[in-house]
Short mmCIF file of C-alpha atoms in Angstrom, two decimals:
data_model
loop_
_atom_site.label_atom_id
_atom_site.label_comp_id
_atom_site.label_asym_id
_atom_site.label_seq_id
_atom_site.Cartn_x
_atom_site.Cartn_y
_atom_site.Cartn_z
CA UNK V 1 -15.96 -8.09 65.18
CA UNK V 2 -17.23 -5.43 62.91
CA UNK V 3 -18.23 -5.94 58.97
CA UNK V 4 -14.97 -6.38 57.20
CA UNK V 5 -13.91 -8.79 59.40
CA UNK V 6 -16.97 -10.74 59.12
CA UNK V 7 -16.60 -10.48 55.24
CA UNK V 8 -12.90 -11.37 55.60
CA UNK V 9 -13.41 -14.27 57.65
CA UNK V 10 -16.23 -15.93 55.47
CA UNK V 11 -13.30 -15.94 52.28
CA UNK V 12 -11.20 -18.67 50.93
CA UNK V 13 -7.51 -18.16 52.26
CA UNK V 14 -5.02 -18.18 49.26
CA UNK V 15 -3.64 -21.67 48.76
CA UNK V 16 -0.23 -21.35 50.17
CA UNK V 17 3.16 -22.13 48.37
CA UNK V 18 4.50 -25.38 48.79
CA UNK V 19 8.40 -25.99 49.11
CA UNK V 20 8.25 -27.87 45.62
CA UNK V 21 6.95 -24.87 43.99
CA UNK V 22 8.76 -22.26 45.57
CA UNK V 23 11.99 -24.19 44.13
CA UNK V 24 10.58 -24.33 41.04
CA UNK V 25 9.89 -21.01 40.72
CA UNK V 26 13.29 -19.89 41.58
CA UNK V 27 14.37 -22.38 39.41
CA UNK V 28 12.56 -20.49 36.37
CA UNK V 29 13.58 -17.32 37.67
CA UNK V 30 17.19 -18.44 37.53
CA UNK V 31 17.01 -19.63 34.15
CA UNK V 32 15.52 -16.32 32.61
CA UNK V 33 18.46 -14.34 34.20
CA UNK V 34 20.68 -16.62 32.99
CA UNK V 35 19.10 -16.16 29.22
CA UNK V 36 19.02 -12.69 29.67
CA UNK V 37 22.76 -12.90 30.60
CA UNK V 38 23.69 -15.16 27.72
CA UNK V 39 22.00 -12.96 25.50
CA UNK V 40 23.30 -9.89 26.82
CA UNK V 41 27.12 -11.04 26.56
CA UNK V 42 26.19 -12.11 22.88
CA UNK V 43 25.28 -8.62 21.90
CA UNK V 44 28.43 -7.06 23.85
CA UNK V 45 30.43 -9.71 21.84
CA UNK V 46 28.54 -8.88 18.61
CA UNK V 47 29.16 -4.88 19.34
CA UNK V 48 32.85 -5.61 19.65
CA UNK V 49 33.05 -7.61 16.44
CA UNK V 50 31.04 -5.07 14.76
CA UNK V 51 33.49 -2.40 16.03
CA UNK V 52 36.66 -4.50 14.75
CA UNK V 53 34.54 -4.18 11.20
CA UNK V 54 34.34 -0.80 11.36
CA UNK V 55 37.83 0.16 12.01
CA UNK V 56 39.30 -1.91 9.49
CA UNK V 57 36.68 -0.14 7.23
CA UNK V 58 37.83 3.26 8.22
CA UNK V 59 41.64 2.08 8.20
CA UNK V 60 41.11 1.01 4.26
CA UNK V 61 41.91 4.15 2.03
CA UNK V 62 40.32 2.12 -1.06
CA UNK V 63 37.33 1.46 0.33
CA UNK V 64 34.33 4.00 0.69
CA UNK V 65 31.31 2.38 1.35
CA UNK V 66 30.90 -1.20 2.80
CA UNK V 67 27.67 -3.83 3.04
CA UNK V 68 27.03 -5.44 5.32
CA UNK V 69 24.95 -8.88 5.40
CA UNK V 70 21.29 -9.15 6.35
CA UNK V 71 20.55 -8.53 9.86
CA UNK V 72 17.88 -8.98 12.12
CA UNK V 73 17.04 -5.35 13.62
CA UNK V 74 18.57 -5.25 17.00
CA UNK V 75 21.94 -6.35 14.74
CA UNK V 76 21.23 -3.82 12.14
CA UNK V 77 20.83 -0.82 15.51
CA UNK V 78 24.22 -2.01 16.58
CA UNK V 79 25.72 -1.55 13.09
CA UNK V 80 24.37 2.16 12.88
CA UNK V 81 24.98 3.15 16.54
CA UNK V 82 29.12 1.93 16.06
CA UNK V 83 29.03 3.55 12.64
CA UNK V 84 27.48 6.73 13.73
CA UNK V 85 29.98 6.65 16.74
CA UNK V 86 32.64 6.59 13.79
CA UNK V 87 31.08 9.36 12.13
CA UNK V 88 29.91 7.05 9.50
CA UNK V 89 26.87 7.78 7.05
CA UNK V 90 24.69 4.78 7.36
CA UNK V 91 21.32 3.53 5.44
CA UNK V 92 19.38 0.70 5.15
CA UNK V 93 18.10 -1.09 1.86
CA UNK V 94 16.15 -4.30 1.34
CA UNK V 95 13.14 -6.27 2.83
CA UNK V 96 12.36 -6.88 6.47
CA UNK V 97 12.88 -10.44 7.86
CA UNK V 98 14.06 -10.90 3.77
CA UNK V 99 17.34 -9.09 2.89
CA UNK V 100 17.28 -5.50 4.99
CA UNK V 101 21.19 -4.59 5.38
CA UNK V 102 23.06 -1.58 6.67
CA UNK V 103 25.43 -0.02 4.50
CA UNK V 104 28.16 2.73 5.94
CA UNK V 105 29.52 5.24 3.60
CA UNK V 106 32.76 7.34 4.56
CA UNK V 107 31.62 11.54 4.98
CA UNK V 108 34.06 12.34 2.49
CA UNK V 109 31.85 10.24 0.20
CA UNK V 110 29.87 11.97 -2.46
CA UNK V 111 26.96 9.86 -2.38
CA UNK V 112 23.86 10.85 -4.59
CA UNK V 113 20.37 10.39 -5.10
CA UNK V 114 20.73 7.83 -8.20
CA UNK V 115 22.51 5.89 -6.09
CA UNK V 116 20.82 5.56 -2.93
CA UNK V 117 17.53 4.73 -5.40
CA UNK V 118 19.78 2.10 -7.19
CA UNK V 119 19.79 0.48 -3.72
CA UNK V 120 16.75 0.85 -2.50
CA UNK V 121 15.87 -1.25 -6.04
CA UNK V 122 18.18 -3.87 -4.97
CA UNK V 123 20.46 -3.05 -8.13
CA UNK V 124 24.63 -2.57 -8.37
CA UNK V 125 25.34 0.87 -8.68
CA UNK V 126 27.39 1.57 -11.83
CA UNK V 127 29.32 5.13 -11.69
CA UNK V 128 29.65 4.98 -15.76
CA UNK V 129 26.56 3.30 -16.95
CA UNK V 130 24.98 6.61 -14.60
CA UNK V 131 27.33 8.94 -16.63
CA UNK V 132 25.84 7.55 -19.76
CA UNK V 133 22.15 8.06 -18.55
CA UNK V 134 22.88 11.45 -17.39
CA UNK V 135 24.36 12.41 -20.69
CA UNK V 136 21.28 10.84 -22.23
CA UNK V 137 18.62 12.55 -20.05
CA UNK V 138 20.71 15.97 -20.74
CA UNK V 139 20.24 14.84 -24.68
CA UNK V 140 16.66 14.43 -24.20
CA UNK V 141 16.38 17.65 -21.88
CA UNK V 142 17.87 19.73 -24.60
CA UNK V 143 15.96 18.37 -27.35
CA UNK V 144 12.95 18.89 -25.71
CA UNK V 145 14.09 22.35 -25.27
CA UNK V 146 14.89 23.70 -28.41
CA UNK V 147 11.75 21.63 -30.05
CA UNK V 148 9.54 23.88 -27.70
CA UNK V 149 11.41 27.25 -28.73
CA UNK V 150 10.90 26.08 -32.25
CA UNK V 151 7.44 25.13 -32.03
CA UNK V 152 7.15 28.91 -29.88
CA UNK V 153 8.37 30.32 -33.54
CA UNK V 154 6.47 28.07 -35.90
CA UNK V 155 3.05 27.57 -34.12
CA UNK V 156 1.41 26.22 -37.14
CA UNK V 157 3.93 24.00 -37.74
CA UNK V 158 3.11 21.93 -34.68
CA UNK V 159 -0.36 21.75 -35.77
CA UNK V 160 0.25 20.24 -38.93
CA UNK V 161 2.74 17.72 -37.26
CA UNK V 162 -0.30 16.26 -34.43
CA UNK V 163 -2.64 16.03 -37.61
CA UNK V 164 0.16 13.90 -39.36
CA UNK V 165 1.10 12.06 -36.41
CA UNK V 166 -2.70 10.97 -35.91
CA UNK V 167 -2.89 10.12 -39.57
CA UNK V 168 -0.11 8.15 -40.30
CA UNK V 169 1.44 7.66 -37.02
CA UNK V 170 5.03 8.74 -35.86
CA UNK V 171 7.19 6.64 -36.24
CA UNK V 172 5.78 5.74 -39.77
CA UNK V 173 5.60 9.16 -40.85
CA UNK V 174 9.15 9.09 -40.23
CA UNK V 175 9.39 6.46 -42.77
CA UNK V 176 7.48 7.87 -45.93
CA UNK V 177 9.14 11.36 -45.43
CA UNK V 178 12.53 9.86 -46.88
CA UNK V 179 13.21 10.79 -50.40
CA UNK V 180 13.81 8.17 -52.67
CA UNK V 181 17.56 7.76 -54.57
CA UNK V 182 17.87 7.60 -58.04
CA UNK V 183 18.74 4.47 -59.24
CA UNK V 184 21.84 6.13 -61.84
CA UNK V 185 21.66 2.43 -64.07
CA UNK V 186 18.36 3.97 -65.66
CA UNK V 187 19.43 7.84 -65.81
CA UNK V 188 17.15 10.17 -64.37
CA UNK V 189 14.44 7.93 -64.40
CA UNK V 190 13.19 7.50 -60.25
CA UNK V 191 13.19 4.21 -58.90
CA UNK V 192 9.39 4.34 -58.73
CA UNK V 193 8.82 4.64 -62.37
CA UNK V 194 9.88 1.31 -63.05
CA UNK V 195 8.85 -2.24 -62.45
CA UNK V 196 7.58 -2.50 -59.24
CA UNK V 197 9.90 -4.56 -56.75
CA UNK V 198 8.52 -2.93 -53.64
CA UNK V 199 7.74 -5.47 -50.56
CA UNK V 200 4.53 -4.79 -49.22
CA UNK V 201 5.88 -2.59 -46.35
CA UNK V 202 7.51 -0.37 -48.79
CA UNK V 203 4.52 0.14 -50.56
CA UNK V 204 2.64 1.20 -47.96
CA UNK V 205 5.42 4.04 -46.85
CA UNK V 206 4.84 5.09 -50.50
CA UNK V 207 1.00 5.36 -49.56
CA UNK V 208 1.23 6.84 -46.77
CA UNK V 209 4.09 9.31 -48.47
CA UNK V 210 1.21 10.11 -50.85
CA UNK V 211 -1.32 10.88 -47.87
CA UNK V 212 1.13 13.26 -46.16
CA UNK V 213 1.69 14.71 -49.22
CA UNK V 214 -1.75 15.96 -49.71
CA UNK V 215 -2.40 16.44 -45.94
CA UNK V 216 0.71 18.94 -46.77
CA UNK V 217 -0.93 20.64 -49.62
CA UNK V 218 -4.54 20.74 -47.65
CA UNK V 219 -3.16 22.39 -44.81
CA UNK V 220 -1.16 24.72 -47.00
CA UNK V 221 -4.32 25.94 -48.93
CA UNK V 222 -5.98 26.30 -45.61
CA UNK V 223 -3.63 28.70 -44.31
CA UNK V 224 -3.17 30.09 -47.47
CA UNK V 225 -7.61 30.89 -47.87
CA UNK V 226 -7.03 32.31 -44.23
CA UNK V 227 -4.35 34.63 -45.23
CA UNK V 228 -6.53 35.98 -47.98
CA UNK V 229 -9.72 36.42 -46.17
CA UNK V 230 -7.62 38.41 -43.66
CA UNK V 231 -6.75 40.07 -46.41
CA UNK V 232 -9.55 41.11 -47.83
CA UNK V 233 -10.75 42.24 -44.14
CA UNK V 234 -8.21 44.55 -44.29
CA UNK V 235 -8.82 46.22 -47.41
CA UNK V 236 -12.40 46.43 -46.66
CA UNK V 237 -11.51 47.88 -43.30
CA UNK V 238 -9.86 50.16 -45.34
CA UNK V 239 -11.96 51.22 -47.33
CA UNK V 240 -14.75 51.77 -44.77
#
């Protein structure tokens, strides 16, 4: 008998399988096949009812897109596989294990960028209420436009305008820069020449129409002084 077997014979022998648990074993072994089985026909049936989905889907001239309702994601693989098989455009929007969907769109469907955002914020896409932003971001795009090609032609202009704005503020400045109407009951005499029935907001535009004002005239003798000194440069340039 050489080492090994001396080694071999000195070990416990495995505790051998009893008829009881051999039959329970195969008895577990049965029942995952059978799960696996169940589970497996589930999903074919589940494919198939997907499929039926689809078709009708396709079928439908009305219809170009269709949502469907949360899935789990094995569901949700089955709905993109069939659609893609269809030659279906598919995404998916929401929250895992909370609302994630699959929705299919037909090819032919122009589909955009607002609109796959609009669902991926869980909102209803509105074609019109879009239009009406677009036009409105256009608007905004063109205004900002032409105020920088004016500001390009007037530089000092835009100077003046920060140094108002951080004076008086925007939106008020806004408010003090309208004229006031004669009142034609007193002739030519301006509404602010007689008794004072001013609230107190109104009399505060009229303040702060008076601060612009001489802001106005400050700047305007400022650029004025400037032009002269240049001036006078010049001349002295000259004469040198």
């Amino acid at each position: 008998m050489d080492l090994l077997d001396s080694i071999m014979s000195k070990m416990d022998k495995p505790p051998s399988i009893n008829i009881k648990q051999k039959k329970i074993l195969k008895e577990q072994q049965k029942a995952v096949e059978e799960a696996r089985s169940k589970e497996k026909e589930r999903l074919n049936q589940f494919r198939k009812h997907i499929e039926d989905r689809i078709n009708r889907f396709i079928q439908n001239v009305a219809l170009m897109k269709k949502k469907f309702e949360p899935m789990d994601r094995v569901a949700r693989s089955i709905v993109r596989d069939v659609a893609d098989v269809a030659g279906l455009t598919t995404y998916a929007f929401g929250t895992e294990d909370v609302d994630r969907h699959v929705m299919v769109f037909k090819k032919e469907y122009p589909i955009t960028e607002e609109e796959l955002d609009a669902h991926r914020n869980g909102e209803e896409w509105d074609p019109e209420k879009a239009k009406e932003t677009a036009l409105l971001k256009e608007k905004q795009e063109n205004e900002d436009i032409q105020r920088a090609q004016d500001l390009k032609k007037d530089p000092g202009s835009h100077k003046f305008l920060e140094k108002f704005d951080r004076l008086v503020g925007k939106e008020t400045g806004k408010e003090s820069a309208r004229i006031l109407e004669v009142n034609k009951q007193f002739g030519e005499v301006r509404s602010e020449l007689k008794k004072d029935k001013r609230t107190i907001e109104e009399t505060l535009a009229d303040m702060r129409a008076k601060k612009l004002k001489k802001v106005h005239e400050e700047a305007e003798e400022t650029s004025d002084k400037a032009e002269t000194e240049t001036e006078t440069e010049t001349e002295a340039e000259d004469c040198a």
